[in-house]
mmCIF file of C-alpha atoms in Angstrom:
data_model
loop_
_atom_site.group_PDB
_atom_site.id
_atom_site.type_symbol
_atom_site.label_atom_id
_atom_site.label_comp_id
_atom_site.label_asym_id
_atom_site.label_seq_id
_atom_site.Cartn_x
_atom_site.Cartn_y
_atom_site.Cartn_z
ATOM 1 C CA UNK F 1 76.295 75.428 170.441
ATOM 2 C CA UNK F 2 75.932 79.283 170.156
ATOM 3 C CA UNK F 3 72.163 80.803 169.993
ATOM 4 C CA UNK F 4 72.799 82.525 167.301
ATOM 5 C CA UNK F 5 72.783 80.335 163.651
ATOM 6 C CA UNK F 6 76.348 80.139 162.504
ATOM 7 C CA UNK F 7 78.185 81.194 165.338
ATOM 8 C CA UNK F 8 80.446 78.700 167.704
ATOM 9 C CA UNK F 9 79.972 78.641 171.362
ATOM 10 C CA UNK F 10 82.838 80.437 172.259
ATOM 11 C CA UNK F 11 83.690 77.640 175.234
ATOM 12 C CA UNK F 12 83.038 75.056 173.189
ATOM 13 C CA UNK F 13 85.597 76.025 170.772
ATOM 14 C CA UNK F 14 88.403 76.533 173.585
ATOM 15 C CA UNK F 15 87.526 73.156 174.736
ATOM 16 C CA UNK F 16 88.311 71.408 171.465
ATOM 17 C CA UNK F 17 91.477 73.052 170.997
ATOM 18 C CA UNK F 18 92.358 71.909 174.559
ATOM 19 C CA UNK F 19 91.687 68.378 173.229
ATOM 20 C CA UNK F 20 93.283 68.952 169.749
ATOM 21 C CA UNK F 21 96.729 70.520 171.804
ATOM 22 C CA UNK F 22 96.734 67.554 174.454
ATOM 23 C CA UNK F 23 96.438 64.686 171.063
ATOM 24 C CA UNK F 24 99.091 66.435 169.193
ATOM 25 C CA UNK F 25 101.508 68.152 172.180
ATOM 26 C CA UNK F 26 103.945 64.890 172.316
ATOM 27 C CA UNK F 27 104.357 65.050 168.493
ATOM 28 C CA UNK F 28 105.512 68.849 169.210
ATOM 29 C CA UNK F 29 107.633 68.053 172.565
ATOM 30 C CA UNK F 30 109.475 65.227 170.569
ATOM 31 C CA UNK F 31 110.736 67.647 167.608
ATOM 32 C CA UNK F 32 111.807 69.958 170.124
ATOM 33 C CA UNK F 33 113.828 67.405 172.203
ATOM 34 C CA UNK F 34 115.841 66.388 169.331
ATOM 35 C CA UNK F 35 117.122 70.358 168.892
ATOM 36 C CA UNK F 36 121.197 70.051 169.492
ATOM 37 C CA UNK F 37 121.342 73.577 171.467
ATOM 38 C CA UNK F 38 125.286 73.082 171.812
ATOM 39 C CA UNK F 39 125.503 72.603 167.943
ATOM 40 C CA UNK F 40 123.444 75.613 167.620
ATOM 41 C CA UNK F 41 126.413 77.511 169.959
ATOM 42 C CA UNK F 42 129.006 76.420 167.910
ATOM 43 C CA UNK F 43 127.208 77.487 164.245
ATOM 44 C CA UNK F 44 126.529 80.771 166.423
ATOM 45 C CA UNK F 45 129.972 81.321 167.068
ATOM 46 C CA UNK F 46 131.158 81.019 163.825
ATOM 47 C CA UNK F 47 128.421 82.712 161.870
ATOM 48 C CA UNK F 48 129.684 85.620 164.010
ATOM 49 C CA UNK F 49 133.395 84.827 163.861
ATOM 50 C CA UNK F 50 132.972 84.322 159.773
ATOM 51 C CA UNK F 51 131.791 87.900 158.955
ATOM 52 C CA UNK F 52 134.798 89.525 161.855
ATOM 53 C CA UNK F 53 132.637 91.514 163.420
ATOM 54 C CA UNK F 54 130.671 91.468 167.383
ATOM 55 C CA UNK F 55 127.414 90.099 167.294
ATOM 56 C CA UNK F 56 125.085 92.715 166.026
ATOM 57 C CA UNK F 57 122.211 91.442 168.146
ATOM 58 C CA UNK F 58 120.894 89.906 171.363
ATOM 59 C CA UNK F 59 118.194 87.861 169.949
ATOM 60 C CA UNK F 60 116.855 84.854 172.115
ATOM 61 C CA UNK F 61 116.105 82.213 169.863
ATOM 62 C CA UNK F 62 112.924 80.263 169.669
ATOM 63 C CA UNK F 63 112.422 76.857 168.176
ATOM 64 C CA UNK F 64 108.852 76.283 166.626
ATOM 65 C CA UNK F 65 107.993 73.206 165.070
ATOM 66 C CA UNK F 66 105.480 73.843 162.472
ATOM 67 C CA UNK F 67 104.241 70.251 161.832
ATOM 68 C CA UNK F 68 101.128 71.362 159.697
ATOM 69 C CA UNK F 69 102.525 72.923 157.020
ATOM 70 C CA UNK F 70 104.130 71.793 153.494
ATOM 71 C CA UNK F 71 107.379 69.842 153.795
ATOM 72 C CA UNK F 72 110.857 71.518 153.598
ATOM 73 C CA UNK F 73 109.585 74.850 154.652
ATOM 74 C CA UNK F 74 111.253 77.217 157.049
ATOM 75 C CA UNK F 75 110.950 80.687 157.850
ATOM 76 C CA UNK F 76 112.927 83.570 160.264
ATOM 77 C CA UNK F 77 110.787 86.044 162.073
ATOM 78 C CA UNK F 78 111.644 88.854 165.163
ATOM 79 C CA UNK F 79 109.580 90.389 167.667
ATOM 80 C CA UNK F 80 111.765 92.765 169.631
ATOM 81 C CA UNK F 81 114.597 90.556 171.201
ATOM 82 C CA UNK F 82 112.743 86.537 169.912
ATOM 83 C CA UNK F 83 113.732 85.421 166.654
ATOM 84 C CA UNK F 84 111.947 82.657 165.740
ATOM 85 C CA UNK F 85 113.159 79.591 163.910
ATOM 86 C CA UNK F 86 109.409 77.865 162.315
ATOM 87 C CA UNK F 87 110.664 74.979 160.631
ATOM 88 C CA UNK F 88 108.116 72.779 159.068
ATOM 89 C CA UNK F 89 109.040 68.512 158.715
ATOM 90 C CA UNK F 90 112.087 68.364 156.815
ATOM 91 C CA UNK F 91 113.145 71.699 156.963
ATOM 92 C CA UNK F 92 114.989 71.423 160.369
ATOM 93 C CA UNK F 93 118.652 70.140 161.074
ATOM 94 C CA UNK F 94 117.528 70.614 164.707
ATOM 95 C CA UNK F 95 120.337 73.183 165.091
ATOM 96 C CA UNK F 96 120.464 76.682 164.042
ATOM 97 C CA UNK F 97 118.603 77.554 160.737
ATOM 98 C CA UNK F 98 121.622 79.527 159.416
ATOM 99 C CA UNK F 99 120.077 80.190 155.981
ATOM 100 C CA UNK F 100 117.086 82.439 157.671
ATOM 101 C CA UNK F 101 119.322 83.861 160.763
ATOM 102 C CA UNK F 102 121.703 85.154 157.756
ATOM 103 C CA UNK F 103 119.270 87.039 156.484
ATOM 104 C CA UNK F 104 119.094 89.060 159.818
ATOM 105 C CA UNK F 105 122.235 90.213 158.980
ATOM 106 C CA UNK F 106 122.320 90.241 155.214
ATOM 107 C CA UNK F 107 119.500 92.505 154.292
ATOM 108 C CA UNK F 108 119.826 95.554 156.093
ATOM 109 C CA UNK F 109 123.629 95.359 154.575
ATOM 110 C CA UNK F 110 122.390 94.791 150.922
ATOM 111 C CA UNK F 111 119.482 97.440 151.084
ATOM 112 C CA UNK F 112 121.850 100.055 152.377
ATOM 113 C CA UNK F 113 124.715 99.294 149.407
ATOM 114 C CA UNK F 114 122.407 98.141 146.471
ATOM 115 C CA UNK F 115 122.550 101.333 144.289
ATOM 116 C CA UNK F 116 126.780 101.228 144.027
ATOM 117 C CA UNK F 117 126.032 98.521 141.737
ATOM 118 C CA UNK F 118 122.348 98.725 140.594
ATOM 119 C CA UNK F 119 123.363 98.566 136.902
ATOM 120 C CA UNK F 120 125.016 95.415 136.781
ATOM 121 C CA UNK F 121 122.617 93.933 139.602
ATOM 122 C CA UNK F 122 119.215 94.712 137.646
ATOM 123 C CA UNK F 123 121.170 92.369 134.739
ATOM 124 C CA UNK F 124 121.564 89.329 136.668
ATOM 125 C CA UNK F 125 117.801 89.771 137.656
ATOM 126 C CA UNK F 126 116.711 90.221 134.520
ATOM 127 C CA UNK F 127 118.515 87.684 133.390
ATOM 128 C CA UNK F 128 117.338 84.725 135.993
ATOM 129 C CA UNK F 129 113.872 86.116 137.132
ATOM 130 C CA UNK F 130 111.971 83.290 135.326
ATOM 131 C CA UNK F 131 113.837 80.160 137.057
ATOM 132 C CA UNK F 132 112.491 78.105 139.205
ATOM 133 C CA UNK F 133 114.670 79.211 142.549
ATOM 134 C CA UNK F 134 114.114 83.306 141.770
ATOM 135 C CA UNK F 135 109.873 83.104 141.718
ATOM 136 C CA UNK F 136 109.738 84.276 145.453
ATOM 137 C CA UNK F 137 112.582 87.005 144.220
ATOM 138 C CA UNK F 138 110.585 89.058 141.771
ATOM 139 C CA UNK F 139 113.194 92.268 142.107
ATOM 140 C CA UNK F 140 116.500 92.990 141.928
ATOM 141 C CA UNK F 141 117.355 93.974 145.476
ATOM 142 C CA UNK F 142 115.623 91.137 147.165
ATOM 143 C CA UNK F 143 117.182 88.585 144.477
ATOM 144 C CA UNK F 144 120.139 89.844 146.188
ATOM 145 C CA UNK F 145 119.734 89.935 149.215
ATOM 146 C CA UNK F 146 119.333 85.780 148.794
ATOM 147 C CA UNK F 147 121.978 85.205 146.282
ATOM 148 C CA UNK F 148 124.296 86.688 149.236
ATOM 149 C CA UNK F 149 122.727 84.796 151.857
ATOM 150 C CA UNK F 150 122.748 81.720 149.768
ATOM 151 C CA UNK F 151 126.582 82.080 149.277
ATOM 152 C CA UNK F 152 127.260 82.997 152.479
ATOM 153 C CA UNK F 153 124.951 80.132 154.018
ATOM 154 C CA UNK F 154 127.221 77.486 152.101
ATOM 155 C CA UNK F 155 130.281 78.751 153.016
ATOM 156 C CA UNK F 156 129.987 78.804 156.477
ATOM 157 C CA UNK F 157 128.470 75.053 155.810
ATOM 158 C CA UNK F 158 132.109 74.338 154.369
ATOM 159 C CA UNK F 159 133.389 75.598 156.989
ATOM 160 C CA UNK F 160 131.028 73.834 159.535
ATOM 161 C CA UNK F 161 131.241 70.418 158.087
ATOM 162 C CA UNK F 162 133.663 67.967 158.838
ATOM 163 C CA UNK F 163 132.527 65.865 155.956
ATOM 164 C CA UNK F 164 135.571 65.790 153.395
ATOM 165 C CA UNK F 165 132.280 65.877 150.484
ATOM 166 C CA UNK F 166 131.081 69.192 152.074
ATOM 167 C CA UNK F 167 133.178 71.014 149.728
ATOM 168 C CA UNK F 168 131.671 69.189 146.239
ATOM 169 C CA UNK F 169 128.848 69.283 148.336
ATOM 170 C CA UNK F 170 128.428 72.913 148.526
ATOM 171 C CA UNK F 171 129.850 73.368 144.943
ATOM 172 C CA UNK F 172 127.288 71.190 143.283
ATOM 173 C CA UNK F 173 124.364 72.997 144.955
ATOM 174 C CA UNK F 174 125.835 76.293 144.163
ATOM 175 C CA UNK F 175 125.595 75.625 140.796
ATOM 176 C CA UNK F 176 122.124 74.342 140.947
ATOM 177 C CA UNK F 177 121.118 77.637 142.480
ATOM 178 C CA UNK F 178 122.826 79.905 139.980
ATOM 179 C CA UNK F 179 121.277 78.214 137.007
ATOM 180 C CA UNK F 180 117.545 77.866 138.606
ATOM 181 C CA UNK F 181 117.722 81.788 138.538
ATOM 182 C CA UNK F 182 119.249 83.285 141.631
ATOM 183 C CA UNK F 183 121.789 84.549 139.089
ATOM 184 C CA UNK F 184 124.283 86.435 141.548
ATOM 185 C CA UNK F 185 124.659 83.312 143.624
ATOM 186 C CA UNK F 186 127.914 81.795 142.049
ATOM 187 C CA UNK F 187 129.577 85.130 141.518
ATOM 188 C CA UNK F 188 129.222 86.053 145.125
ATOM 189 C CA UNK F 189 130.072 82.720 146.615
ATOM 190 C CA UNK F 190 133.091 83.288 144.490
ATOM 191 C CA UNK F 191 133.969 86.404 145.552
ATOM 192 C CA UNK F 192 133.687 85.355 149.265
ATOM 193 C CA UNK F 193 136.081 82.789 148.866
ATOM 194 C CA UNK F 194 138.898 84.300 146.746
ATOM 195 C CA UNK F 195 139.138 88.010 147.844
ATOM 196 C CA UNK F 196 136.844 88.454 151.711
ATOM 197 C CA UNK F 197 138.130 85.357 153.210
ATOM 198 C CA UNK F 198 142.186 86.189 151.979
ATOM 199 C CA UNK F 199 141.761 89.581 153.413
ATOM 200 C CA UNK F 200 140.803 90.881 156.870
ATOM 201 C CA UNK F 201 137.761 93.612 156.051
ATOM 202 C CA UNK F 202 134.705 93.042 158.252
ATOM 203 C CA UNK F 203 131.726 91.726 155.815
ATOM 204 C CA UNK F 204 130.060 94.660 156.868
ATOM 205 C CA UNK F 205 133.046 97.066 154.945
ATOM 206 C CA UNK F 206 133.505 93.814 152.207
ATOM 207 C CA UNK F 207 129.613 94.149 151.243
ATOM 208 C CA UNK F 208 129.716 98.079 150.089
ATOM 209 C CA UNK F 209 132.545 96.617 147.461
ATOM 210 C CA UNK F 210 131.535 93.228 147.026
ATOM 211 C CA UNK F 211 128.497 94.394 144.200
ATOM 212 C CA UNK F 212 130.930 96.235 142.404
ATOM 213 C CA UNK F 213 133.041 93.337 142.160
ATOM 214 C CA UNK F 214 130.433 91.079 140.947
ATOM 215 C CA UNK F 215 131.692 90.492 137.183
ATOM 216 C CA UNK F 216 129.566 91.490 134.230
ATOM 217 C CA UNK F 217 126.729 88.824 133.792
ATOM 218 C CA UNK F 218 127.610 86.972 130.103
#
């Protein structure tokens, strides 16, 4: 123990962790082995093929099992060329986490855009920033930004999925999203289906029109 009251021995502290990493490292190892990198190549390639334009980046992607936090829990994070995938237990289909790599893209297209259709944007806000899915969304351009990722997330899982309930699937969950608050979510999964993927605009020239196409909220 340190001389002074309060205060670890900086040593000693190392030399638990060591212990605490050597009990715990299989656990990690394990969840790491059961990543599918060549299903994570083929969601890459059609992430990229979906939106018809050249990958935008040259990320190398790290898996990081985060087996100490809450359940179902996920985030996306870069440091210069690493983007990290932290997944917590249930969060992980031990492939690519589309939902948070979307948002890569997504954002920077949605921040640049949002004031051609502010108006009608600040209304779906207003109108779902209470439910239960929009309480991590508390403004209008971020409750975008994940309505679009959202839509786009499921329709590359349709597209994905060789499951012949992927479809209802996706539909049903769609749904649940739009009513729980993320308000723009139906309308823009919509859109994407009917008019982006019958025409031949890259999503980065389809987003600029795609809020202005977003019908009037009821």
């Amino acid at each position: 123990m340190s001389d002074f009251p309060g205060v670890l021995n900086e040593s000693w502290e190392v030399a638990q962790l060591d212990e605490l990493w050597a009990e715990v490292k299989p656990q990690y190892l394990a969840e790491i082995e059961r990543y599918d990198f060549e299903e994570m190549s083929r969601q890459m390639a059609t992430l990229w093929g979906y939106p018809r334009m050249p990958r935008q980046d040259d990320y190398v992607l790290v898996n990081v099992p985060n087996l100490l936090d809450a359940k179902y829990t996920g985030i996306g994070a870069q440091f210069g060329r690493y983007y990290y995938q932290v997944e917590s237990d249930g969060a992980s289909s031990y492939a690519l986490n589309m939902h948070e790599y979307l948002h890569s893209i997504v954002n920077p297209l949605v921040r640049q855009h949002f004031s051609k259709a502010e108006a009608n944007l600040v209304k779906y806000y207003e109108a779902g920033k209470d439910g239960r899915y929009a309480r991590s969304y508390q403004s209008p351009l971020s409750m975008t930004s994940e309505s679009l990722t959202r839509a786009l997330d499921y329709r590359l899982r349709v597209k994905l999925s060789s499951n012949a309930d992927a479809f209802e699937a996706a539909e049903a969950r769609i749904e649940e999203i739009t009513a729980g608050g993320l308000t723009p979510t139906g309308p823009f999964y919509r859109l994407l289906e009917e008019q982006y993927e019958r025409g031949s605009t890259s999503f980065a020239e389809y987003v600029p029109v795609l809020p202005e196409d977003i019908p009037p909220i009821p």
